[in-house]
DNA sequence: GGGCTGCACTTTATCGACAAAGAACACAAA
DNA sequence: TTTGTGTTCTTTGTCGATAAAGTGCAGCCC
């Protein structure tokens, strides 16, 4: 089985949502933009839709015949790319299941467990190794270094350096920079979630990601921006399986974010640094606490 | 052709140097340690040496029959691992040959040019991508971001942050830490090279690498330590093909290093910071200058 | 003339296969 | 009782093959 056709399936599903009975789908190039795939894939989708009796397709006209029903969609798990599947399985294994430091990682075993070829696993591990959680012994196995307190501390130390630098750069952004607009949008989103915190506290993760990425972006430094990927993935998976005190933790963090955003808006470096430090040390504390309860 | 036997060939060559006529080679496990390979490889080497009439091998006795001659050695290029070959070729291409930013990188073409399979090239590119010089468009090609002034500045900005942090950590190392011994050894090596700078100035690169790695190590932070790999590879290849003013540049840098080392030995944070900043800004200047002459 | 379609072609993602390299274990020697 | 050897088995590194996905060009339609 070369290449899964997950790109096709995912785009097909998304394309189904564009169908409006009586109307015609837009041109092929336009669909490419809408779906973010190449024309070849768009044409496969159109062909398939003809087969399914969803549209009549003749040159420029792509008349919609009926609305899609549930059975028209591909099952969601078939739309995940291989690397996503591998990543999830792997993270589950090392963050939950026995992820003792020093453990050996076996490419073949992992591949069999997930049901994919060794090449895919290998490439995943290589990509993943930049996160500092695993290490390769050449001509031999990988070693799991483990999501330990030590790891968390090293990660957060660098994060603090970078975030302070980025936040400082943020205040010198010109007034017309789109980041200011986005910052205001984010502030509103925070306020909205806060207003209904008891039922929406889980949305914090997304806000957190957006805010911090926006700030790192201001550094204009690819190493700083790329580093945030490590933080994001670690926080993402860790808190996904570790929801103790999430309501309380997230509520507090949203308030800190709002202070941080206000500080950025004043453009006063000292105010920004203070708010930034406050939030970061609180985030550090939460992570370390959740680590000790987990262990 | 699965797996090149470069490990074997390289170990074989190194093993040839251990041969002393009249004596016997040590035990298999000991050879493993000496050569840094597994017993399987050691045994292949011994078999091969028997075939070549270099030794008589009977259980524990491995009596050396004759000294190796030049023809006994495998040619050096056959002892380089595939990834080394790929790395060199690739770096040559992007640092010297037309490495215009935005250029597309074609896995297949690269593989053919180097004469290896696509998998190896692919894995190299994935590993290399963490250096921030290339970027992947999923399901499509890689994009060369280019070794530009911009890149150099981003790299050096982070380097300065990390090195200052590491140097600060260095002064708080306990007196019995082996780093102090290594530091003194390095100081002597610097003095030696300096004494004969006109003929030995090219040895500076190695000293530079050793000193900075020693200092980063003190941070105890894997992200800081790993980041130094990026700096090392960039400086390595850049100055390897760019030797303008090398004599002068290296002489100056050695003096700065000696100041830096002295400062570390005083264990006074301010002195260290000053020496560190001085050296780093001078290194930055050299790199930026050599970039403008190259472009 | 500018955008759209049809078609042929290129490149990537993934697999299975296989030799090189590593690891495990029982037996032998000192 | 420790250390070394013989043997067997496992795992990694690399390749070529192939379907999926992307790209480029010639001609067509408004």
Short mmCIF file of N, CA and C in Angstrom, two decimals, chain A residues 88-256:
data_model
loop_
_atom_site.label_atom_id
_atom_site.label_comp_id
_atom_site.label_asym_id
_atom_site.label_seq_id
_atom_site.Cartn_x
_atom_site.Cartn_y
_atom_site.Cartn_z
N UNK A 88 0.00 10.30 17.67
CA UNK A 88 -0.94 10.08 18.79
C UNK A 88 -0.62 8.80 19.54
N UNK A 89 -0.44 7.73 18.79
CA UNK A 89 -0.16 6.46 19.44
C UNK A 89 1.11 6.55 20.27
N UNK A 90 2.10 7.15 19.67
CA UNK A 90 3.39 7.24 20.36
C UNK A 90 3.29 8.08 21.63
N UNK A 91 2.65 9.23 21.51
CA UNK A 91 2.53 10.10 22.67
C UNK A 91 1.75 9.42 23.78
N UNK A 92 0.73 8.70 23.40
CA UNK A 92 -0.05 8.00 24.40
C UNK A 92 0.86 7.03 25.15
N UNK A 93 1.66 6.33 24.37
CA UNK A 93 2.55 5.35 24.97
C UNK A 93 3.54 5.97 25.93
N UNK A 94 4.15 7.06 25.53
CA UNK A 94 5.22 7.57 26.40
C UNK A 94 4.70 8.49 27.49
N UNK A 95 3.54 9.12 27.29
CA UNK A 95 3.05 10.00 28.36
C UNK A 95 2.18 9.24 29.35
N UNK A 96 1.47 8.23 28.89
CA UNK A 96 0.63 7.47 29.81
C UNK A 96 1.27 6.14 30.12
N UNK A 97 1.18 5.23 29.16
CA UNK A 97 1.72 3.89 29.37
C UNK A 97 3.17 3.98 29.77
N UNK A 98 3.66 2.91 30.29
CA UNK A 98 5.00 2.85 30.85
C UNK A 98 6.05 3.61 30.06
N UNK A 99 6.28 4.85 30.40
CA UNK A 99 7.29 5.62 29.70
C UNK A 99 8.49 5.83 30.59
N UNK A 100 9.03 4.74 31.15
CA UNK A 100 10.18 4.90 32.04
C UNK A 100 11.39 5.38 31.26
N UNK A 101 12.08 6.38 31.79
CA UNK A 101 13.31 6.86 31.14
C UNK A 101 14.28 5.70 30.94
N UNK A 102 14.98 5.73 29.83
CA UNK A 102 15.96 4.70 29.57
C UNK A 102 15.41 3.55 28.75
N UNK A 103 14.09 3.50 28.65
CA UNK A 103 13.47 2.43 27.88
C UNK A 103 13.91 2.47 26.42
N UNK A 104 14.02 1.29 25.84
CA UNK A 104 14.40 1.25 24.43
C UNK A 104 13.17 1.35 23.55
N UNK A 105 13.34 1.99 22.43
CA UNK A 105 12.24 2.08 21.48
C UNK A 105 12.61 1.28 20.25
N UNK A 106 11.71 0.40 19.89
CA UNK A 106 11.96 -0.52 18.80
C UNK A 106 11.11 -0.13 17.58
N UNK A 107 11.78 0.23 16.50
CA UNK A 107 11.06 0.70 15.32
C UNK A 107 10.08 -0.34 14.81
N UNK A 108 10.57 -1.56 14.69
CA UNK A 108 9.77 -2.63 14.12
C UNK A 108 8.54 -2.91 14.97
N UNK A 109 8.75 -2.98 16.25
CA UNK A 109 7.65 -3.26 17.18
C UNK A 109 6.60 -2.16 17.12
N UNK A 110 7.07 -0.92 17.16
CA UNK A 110 6.17 0.22 17.06
C UNK A 110 5.37 0.15 15.77
N UNK A 111 6.07 -0.14 14.68
CA UNK A 111 5.41 -0.20 13.38
C UNK A 111 4.32 -1.26 13.38
N UNK A 112 4.65 -2.40 13.93
CA UNK A 112 3.66 -3.48 13.95
C UNK A 112 2.48 -3.09 14.82
N UNK A 113 2.77 -2.52 15.96
CA UNK A 113 1.70 -2.15 16.88
C UNK A 113 0.73 -1.17 16.23
N UNK A 114 1.28 -0.23 15.48
CA UNK A 114 0.42 0.78 14.86
C UNK A 114 -0.13 0.29 13.54
N UNK A 115 0.52 -0.72 12.99
CA UNK A 115 0.05 -1.24 11.72
C UNK A 115 0.51 -0.43 10.52
N UNK A 116 1.74 0.05 10.56
CA UNK A 116 2.29 0.80 9.43
C UNK A 116 3.68 0.26 9.12
N UNK A 117 4.25 0.74 8.04
CA UNK A 117 5.59 0.29 7.67
C UNK A 117 6.65 0.90 8.56
N UNK A 118 7.83 0.30 8.54
CA UNK A 118 8.89 0.82 9.40
C UNK A 118 9.35 2.21 8.96
N UNK A 119 9.32 2.44 7.65
CA UNK A 119 9.81 3.73 7.17
C UNK A 119 9.06 4.89 7.80
N UNK A 120 7.75 4.75 7.87
CA UNK A 120 6.95 5.84 8.43
C UNK A 120 7.29 6.07 9.89
N UNK A 121 7.45 4.99 10.61
CA UNK A 121 7.79 5.12 12.03
C UNK A 121 9.15 5.78 12.18
N UNK A 122 10.08 5.31 11.39
CA UNK A 122 11.44 5.86 11.40
C UNK A 122 11.44 7.35 11.17
N UNK A 123 10.73 7.75 10.13
CA UNK A 123 10.70 9.18 9.81
C UNK A 123 10.03 9.97 10.92
N UNK A 124 9.00 9.38 11.49
CA UNK A 124 8.38 10.07 12.61
C UNK A 124 9.37 10.27 13.75
N UNK A 125 10.09 9.20 14.09
CA UNK A 125 11.03 9.29 15.20
C UNK A 125 12.11 10.34 14.94
N UNK A 126 12.57 10.39 13.70
CA UNK A 126 13.59 11.39 13.37
C UNK A 126 13.02 12.79 13.58
N UNK A 127 11.82 13.00 13.06
CA UNK A 127 11.20 14.31 13.22
C UNK A 127 10.98 14.62 14.70
N UNK A 128 10.56 13.59 15.41
CA UNK A 128 10.20 13.78 16.80
C UNK A 128 11.42 14.01 17.69
N UNK A 129 12.56 13.55 17.23
CA UNK A 129 13.74 13.60 18.09
C UNK A 129 14.12 15.03 18.45
N UNK A 130 13.69 15.99 17.64
CA UNK A 130 14.08 17.35 17.98
C UNK A 130 13.38 17.85 19.23
N UNK A 131 12.38 17.10 19.70
CA UNK A 131 11.71 17.52 20.91
C UNK A 131 12.47 17.12 22.17
N UNK A 132 13.57 16.40 21.98
CA UNK A 132 14.42 16.12 23.13
C UNK A 132 13.90 15.03 24.05
N UNK A 133 12.87 14.32 23.63
CA UNK A 133 12.33 13.26 24.49
C UNK A 133 12.93 11.90 24.14
N UNK A 134 13.50 11.78 22.97
CA UNK A 134 14.13 10.53 22.58
C UNK A 134 15.49 10.84 21.96
N UNK A 135 16.31 9.82 21.88
CA UNK A 135 17.66 10.01 21.37
C UNK A 135 18.09 8.76 20.65
N UNK A 136 18.84 8.92 19.58
CA UNK A 136 19.22 7.76 18.79
C UNK A 136 20.62 7.28 19.13
N UNK A 137 20.75 5.98 19.30
CA UNK A 137 22.06 5.35 19.32
C UNK A 137 22.31 4.85 17.91
N UNK A 138 23.28 5.42 17.22
CA UNK A 138 23.46 5.04 15.82
C UNK A 138 23.63 3.54 15.64
N UNK A 139 23.08 3.03 14.58
CA UNK A 139 23.11 1.60 14.27
C UNK A 139 22.41 0.75 15.32
N UNK A 140 21.69 1.41 16.17
CA UNK A 140 21.03 0.67 17.23
C UNK A 140 19.70 1.36 17.55
N UNK A 141 19.15 1.06 18.67
CA UNK A 141 17.81 1.52 18.99
C UNK A 141 17.74 3.00 19.39
N UNK A 142 16.50 3.45 19.60
CA UNK A 142 16.28 4.77 20.19
C UNK A 142 16.13 4.58 21.69
N UNK A 143 16.47 5.63 22.41
CA UNK A 143 16.32 5.59 23.86
C UNK A 143 15.30 6.64 24.27
N UNK A 144 14.36 6.23 25.07
CA UNK A 144 13.37 7.17 25.58
C UNK A 144 13.97 7.90 26.77
N UNK A 145 14.00 9.22 26.66
CA UNK A 145 14.56 9.96 27.79
C UNK A 145 13.48 10.30 28.80
N UNK A 146 12.24 10.24 28.36
CA UNK A 146 11.15 10.36 29.31
C UNK A 146 10.69 11.76 29.60
N UNK A 147 9.40 11.87 29.83
CA UNK A 147 8.80 13.16 30.15
C UNK A 147 8.93 13.35 31.66
N UNK A 148 10.12 13.71 32.06
CA UNK A 148 10.44 13.80 33.49
C UNK A 148 10.36 15.25 33.98
N UNK A 149 10.47 15.41 35.29
CA UNK A 149 10.55 16.77 35.86
C UNK A 149 11.71 17.52 35.22
N UNK A 150 12.82 16.82 35.11
CA UNK A 150 14.01 17.41 34.52
C UNK A 150 13.70 17.97 33.14
N UNK A 151 13.06 17.15 32.31
CA UNK A 151 12.70 17.59 30.97
C UNK A 151 11.85 18.84 31.03
N UNK A 152 10.82 18.78 31.88
CA UNK A 152 9.90 19.92 31.97
C UNK A 152 10.64 21.19 32.36
N UNK A 153 11.58 21.04 33.27
CA UNK A 153 12.30 22.24 33.70
C UNK A 153 13.17 22.82 32.61
N UNK A 154 13.86 21.94 31.89
CA UNK A 154 14.69 22.43 30.80
C UNK A 154 13.84 23.14 29.75
N UNK A 155 12.71 22.52 29.46
CA UNK A 155 11.80 23.09 28.46
C UNK A 155 11.33 24.47 28.88
N UNK A 156 10.91 24.56 30.13
CA UNK A 156 10.33 25.82 30.60
C UNK A 156 11.38 26.90 30.73
N UNK A 157 12.59 26.52 31.10
CA UNK A 157 13.65 27.52 31.18
C UNK A 157 13.84 28.22 29.85
N UNK A 158 13.92 27.42 28.79
CA UNK A 158 14.12 28.02 27.48
C UNK A 158 12.88 28.81 27.08
N UNK A 159 11.73 28.24 27.39
CA UNK A 159 10.51 28.95 27.04
C UNK A 159 10.51 30.34 27.64
N UNK A 160 10.92 30.46 28.88
CA UNK A 160 10.89 31.77 29.53
C UNK A 160 11.82 32.76 28.85
N UNK A 161 13.01 32.26 28.52
CA UNK A 161 13.95 33.14 27.81
C UNK A 161 13.33 33.67 26.54
N UNK A 162 12.75 32.74 25.77
CA UNK A 162 12.22 33.11 24.47
C UNK A 162 10.99 34.00 24.58
N UNK A 163 10.13 33.65 25.50
CA UNK A 163 8.89 34.42 25.59
C UNK A 163 9.18 35.86 26.03
N UNK A 164 10.11 36.02 26.96
CA UNK A 164 10.45 37.37 27.39
C UNK A 164 11.01 38.17 26.22
N UNK A 165 11.85 37.54 25.46
CA UNK A 165 12.42 38.20 24.29
C UNK A 165 11.33 38.58 23.29
N UNK A 166 10.43 37.65 23.04
CA UNK A 166 9.37 37.90 22.06
C UNK A 166 8.42 38.99 22.54
N UNK A 167 8.07 38.92 23.82
CA UNK A 167 7.15 39.92 24.35
C UNK A 167 7.77 41.30 24.24
N UNK A 168 9.07 41.36 24.51
CA UNK A 168 9.76 42.65 24.39
C UNK A 168 9.71 43.15 22.94
N UNK A 169 9.85 42.20 22.00
CA UNK A 169 9.80 42.59 20.59
C UNK A 169 8.39 43.03 20.22
N UNK A 170 7.42 42.43 20.84
CA UNK A 170 6.02 42.72 20.51
C UNK A 170 5.70 44.19 20.73
N UNK A 171 6.17 44.74 21.84
CA UNK A 171 5.81 46.13 22.14
C UNK A 171 6.40 47.11 21.13
N UNK A 172 7.43 46.69 20.43
CA UNK A 172 8.00 47.62 19.44
C UNK A 172 7.41 47.41 18.04
N UNK A 173 6.42 46.57 17.95
CA UNK A 173 5.75 46.38 16.66
C UNK A 173 5.07 47.69 16.24
N UNK A 174 5.17 48.07 14.98
CA UNK A 174 4.51 49.31 14.54
C UNK A 174 3.00 49.22 14.75
N UNK A 175 2.39 50.38 14.93
CA UNK A 175 0.96 50.43 15.27
C UNK A 175 0.10 49.78 14.20
N UNK A 176 0.58 49.78 12.96
CA UNK A 176 -0.27 49.24 11.89
C UNK A 176 -0.07 47.73 11.69
N UNK A 177 0.77 47.13 12.52
CA UNK A 177 1.01 45.69 12.36
C UNK A 177 -0.27 44.90 12.67
N UNK A 178 -0.59 43.94 11.81
CA UNK A 178 -1.82 43.16 12.01
C UNK A 178 -1.86 42.42 13.34
N UNK A 179 -0.70 42.25 13.96
CA UNK A 179 -0.67 41.55 15.24
C UNK A 179 -1.55 42.25 16.27
N UNK A 180 -1.62 43.58 16.19
CA UNK A 180 -2.43 44.32 17.17
C UNK A 180 -3.91 44.00 17.00
N UNK A 181 -4.33 43.85 15.75
CA UNK A 181 -5.73 43.50 15.49
C UNK A 181 -6.02 42.11 16.05
N UNK A 182 -5.11 41.20 15.73
CA UNK A 182 -5.27 39.83 16.21
C UNK A 182 -5.27 39.79 17.74
N UNK A 183 -4.43 40.62 18.34
CA UNK A 183 -4.37 40.65 19.80
C UNK A 183 -5.72 41.07 20.38
N UNK A 184 -6.32 42.07 19.77
CA UNK A 184 -7.63 42.53 20.25
C UNK A 184 -8.68 41.43 20.06
N UNK A 185 -8.64 40.77 18.93
CA UNK A 185 -9.58 39.67 18.68
C UNK A 185 -9.41 38.59 19.75
N UNK A 186 -8.17 38.31 20.07
CA UNK A 186 -7.88 37.31 21.09
C UNK A 186 -8.39 37.73 22.46
N UNK A 187 -8.23 39.03 22.72
CA UNK A 187 -8.70 39.53 24.01
C UNK A 187 -10.21 39.29 24.13
N UNK A 188 -10.94 39.64 23.07
CA UNK A 188 -12.39 39.42 23.08
C UNK A 188 -12.72 37.95 23.28
N UNK A 189 -12.01 37.10 22.57
CA UNK A 189 -12.27 35.67 22.70
C UNK A 189 -12.05 35.22 24.14
N UNK A 190 -11.03 35.76 24.77
CA UNK A 190 -10.78 35.42 26.17
C UNK A 190 -11.96 35.84 27.04
N UNK A 191 -12.41 37.07 26.81
CA UNK A 191 -13.51 37.59 27.63
C UNK A 191 -14.76 36.72 27.45
N UNK A 192 -14.99 36.32 26.22
CA UNK A 192 -16.17 35.49 25.94
C UNK A 192 -16.12 34.16 26.69
N UNK A 193 -14.96 33.51 26.57
CA UNK A 193 -14.84 32.23 27.24
C UNK A 193 -14.95 32.40 28.75
N UNK A 194 -14.36 33.47 29.23
CA UNK A 194 -14.38 33.73 30.67
C UNK A 194 -15.82 33.89 31.18
N UNK A 195 -16.65 34.54 30.36
CA UNK A 195 -18.03 34.80 30.77
C UNK A 195 -18.79 33.50 31.01
N UNK A 196 -18.36 32.46 30.36
CA UNK A 196 -19.08 31.19 30.49
C UNK A 196 -18.09 30.08 30.87
N UNK A 197 -17.21 30.46 31.76
CA UNK A 197 -16.06 29.62 32.05
C UNK A 197 -16.42 28.19 32.46
N UNK A 198 -17.50 28.04 33.19
CA UNK A 198 -17.79 26.71 33.71
C UNK A 198 -18.05 25.68 32.62
N UNK A 199 -18.63 26.12 31.53
CA UNK A 199 -18.88 25.14 30.47
C UNK A 199 -17.85 25.22 29.35
N UNK A 200 -17.09 26.32 29.30
CA UNK A 200 -16.18 26.47 28.16
C UNK A 200 -14.70 26.45 28.54
N UNK A 201 -14.39 26.06 29.75
CA UNK A 201 -12.98 26.17 30.19
C UNK A 201 -12.02 25.35 29.34
N UNK A 202 -12.56 24.33 28.65
CA UNK A 202 -11.66 23.51 27.84
C UNK A 202 -11.17 24.25 26.59
N UNK A 203 -11.84 25.35 26.27
CA UNK A 203 -11.40 26.10 25.09
C UNK A 203 -10.12 26.88 25.37
N UNK A 204 -9.72 26.88 26.62
CA UNK A 204 -8.52 27.65 26.96
C UNK A 204 -7.29 27.21 26.17
N UNK A 205 -7.13 25.91 25.99
CA UNK A 205 -5.95 25.40 25.31
C UNK A 205 -5.73 26.10 23.97
N UNK A 206 -6.82 26.23 23.24
CA UNK A 206 -6.70 26.84 21.93
C UNK A 206 -6.31 28.32 22.05
N UNK A 207 -6.92 29.01 23.00
CA UNK A 207 -6.58 30.42 23.21
C UNK A 207 -5.11 30.55 23.58
N UNK A 208 -4.68 29.67 24.46
CA UNK A 208 -3.30 29.69 24.91
C UNK A 208 -2.36 29.56 23.72
N UNK A 209 -2.64 28.59 22.90
CA UNK A 209 -1.81 28.36 21.73
C UNK A 209 -1.78 29.60 20.84
N UNK A 210 -2.92 30.15 20.59
CA UNK A 210 -2.98 31.30 19.68
C UNK A 210 -2.23 32.51 20.25
N UNK A 211 -2.45 32.76 21.52
CA UNK A 211 -1.80 33.94 22.12
C UNK A 211 -0.28 33.79 22.10
N UNK A 212 0.20 32.66 22.56
CA UNK A 212 1.65 32.52 22.64
C UNK A 212 2.29 32.49 21.26
N UNK A 213 1.62 31.86 20.32
CA UNK A 213 2.19 31.86 18.96
C UNK A 213 2.26 33.28 18.40
N UNK A 214 1.22 34.03 18.66
CA UNK A 214 1.20 35.42 18.17
C UNK A 214 2.38 36.19 18.75
N UNK A 215 2.64 35.95 20.01
CA UNK A 215 3.74 36.67 20.66
C UNK A 215 5.09 36.20 20.12
N UNK A 216 5.28 34.89 20.01
CA UNK A 216 6.56 34.38 19.50
C UNK A 216 6.83 34.93 18.10
N UNK A 217 5.76 35.02 17.34
CA UNK A 217 5.87 35.52 15.96
C UNK A 217 6.57 36.88 15.92
N UNK A 218 6.31 37.67 16.92
CA UNK A 218 6.86 39.03 16.94
C UNK A 218 8.38 39.02 17.03
N UNK A 219 8.94 37.93 17.52
CA UNK A 219 10.40 37.88 17.64
C UNK A 219 11.05 37.89 16.27
N UNK A 220 10.31 37.42 15.26
CA UNK A 220 10.88 37.36 13.92
C UNK A 220 12.03 36.38 13.83
N UNK A 221 12.12 35.50 14.80
CA UNK A 221 13.24 34.56 14.83
C UNK A 221 12.72 33.13 14.68
N UNK A 222 13.15 32.48 13.59
CA UNK A 222 12.60 31.16 13.30
C UNK A 222 12.89 30.15 14.39
N UNK A 223 14.01 30.31 15.09
CA UNK A 223 14.33 29.31 16.12
C UNK A 223 13.39 29.45 17.31
N UNK A 224 13.09 30.69 17.62
CA UNK A 224 12.15 30.94 18.71
C UNK A 224 10.76 30.46 18.32
N UNK A 225 10.36 30.77 17.11
CA UNK A 225 9.03 30.37 16.67
C UNK A 225 8.92 28.85 16.60
N UNK A 226 9.94 28.21 16.03
CA UNK A 226 9.91 26.76 15.93
C UNK A 226 9.91 26.08 17.30
N UNK A 227 10.61 26.70 18.22
CA UNK A 227 10.68 26.08 19.55
C UNK A 227 9.30 25.97 20.17
N UNK A 228 8.45 26.91 19.81
CA UNK A 228 7.11 26.85 20.41
C UNK A 228 6.38 25.57 20.05
N UNK A 229 6.73 24.96 18.93
CA UNK A 229 6.11 23.67 18.56
C UNK A 229 6.33 22.63 19.64
N UNK A 230 7.51 22.65 20.24
CA UNK A 230 7.81 21.67 21.27
C UNK A 230 6.89 21.89 22.47
N UNK A 231 6.84 23.15 22.88
CA UNK A 231 5.97 23.47 24.01
C UNK A 231 4.54 23.07 23.71
N UNK A 232 4.10 23.43 22.52
CA UNK A 232 2.70 23.19 22.17
C UNK A 232 2.38 21.70 22.23
N UNK A 233 3.24 20.91 21.66
CA UNK A 233 2.92 19.47 21.60
C UNK A 233 2.95 18.87 23.02
N UNK A 234 3.90 19.28 23.80
CA UNK A 234 4.00 18.74 25.16
C UNK A 234 2.78 19.14 25.98
N UNK A 235 2.45 20.42 25.96
CA UNK A 235 1.29 20.87 26.72
C UNK A 235 0.03 20.22 26.19
N UNK A 236 -0.06 20.17 24.87
CA UNK A 236 -1.27 19.61 24.27
C UNK A 236 -1.56 18.21 24.79
N UNK A 237 -0.59 17.32 24.61
CA UNK A 237 -0.83 15.95 25.01
C UNK A 237 -0.90 15.79 26.52
N UNK A 238 -0.04 16.53 27.19
CA UNK A 238 -0.04 16.36 28.64
C UNK A 238 -1.39 16.73 29.25
N UNK A 239 -1.91 17.87 28.87
CA UNK A 239 -3.17 18.30 29.48
C UNK A 239 -4.37 17.58 28.90
N UNK A 240 -4.19 17.01 27.72
CA UNK A 240 -5.29 16.25 27.14
C UNK A 240 -5.60 15.03 27.99
N UNK A 241 -4.58 14.48 28.61
CA UNK A 241 -4.79 13.26 29.39
C UNK A 241 -4.64 13.52 30.88
N UNK A 242 -4.75 14.78 31.21
CA UNK A 242 -4.44 15.11 32.59
C UNK A 242 -5.29 16.30 32.97
N UNK A 243 -6.56 16.04 33.18
CA UNK A 243 -7.48 17.17 33.32
C UNK A 243 -7.78 17.53 34.78
N UNK A 244 -6.96 17.02 35.70
CA UNK A 244 -7.18 17.36 37.10
C UNK A 244 -7.11 18.88 37.29
N UNK A 245 -8.09 19.43 37.99
CA UNK A 245 -8.14 20.88 38.26
C UNK A 245 -8.17 21.74 37.02
N UNK A 246 -8.57 21.17 35.90
CA UNK A 246 -8.51 21.95 34.65
C UNK A 246 -9.37 23.21 34.77
N UNK A 247 -10.54 23.07 35.31
CA UNK A 247 -11.46 24.20 35.43
C UNK A 247 -10.78 25.38 36.15
N UNK A 248 -10.20 25.06 37.29
CA UNK A 248 -9.59 26.09 38.12
C UNK A 248 -8.33 26.66 37.45
N UNK A 249 -7.49 25.74 36.97
CA UNK A 249 -6.24 26.13 36.34
C UNK A 249 -6.48 27.05 35.15
N UNK A 250 -7.43 26.64 34.30
CA UNK A 250 -7.68 27.43 33.10
C UNK A 250 -8.31 28.78 33.42
N UNK A 251 -9.19 28.80 34.40
CA UNK A 251 -9.81 30.06 34.78
C UNK A 251 -8.75 31.06 35.22
N UNK A 252 -7.84 30.58 36.02
CA UNK A 252 -6.77 31.45 36.51
C UNK A 252 -5.90 31.93 35.35
N UNK A 253 -5.59 31.00 34.46
CA UNK A 253 -4.70 31.34 33.34
C UNK A 253 -5.34 32.37 32.42
N UNK A 254 -6.66 32.27 32.25
CA UNK A 254 -7.33 33.25 31.38
C UNK A 254 -7.19 34.65 31.97
N UNK A 255 -7.36 34.74 33.26
CA UNK A 255 -7.19 36.06 33.90
C UNK A 255 -5.77 36.57 33.69
N UNK A 256 -4.81 35.69 33.84
CA UNK A 256 -3.42 36.11 33.62
C UNK A 256 -3.20 36.56 32.18
#
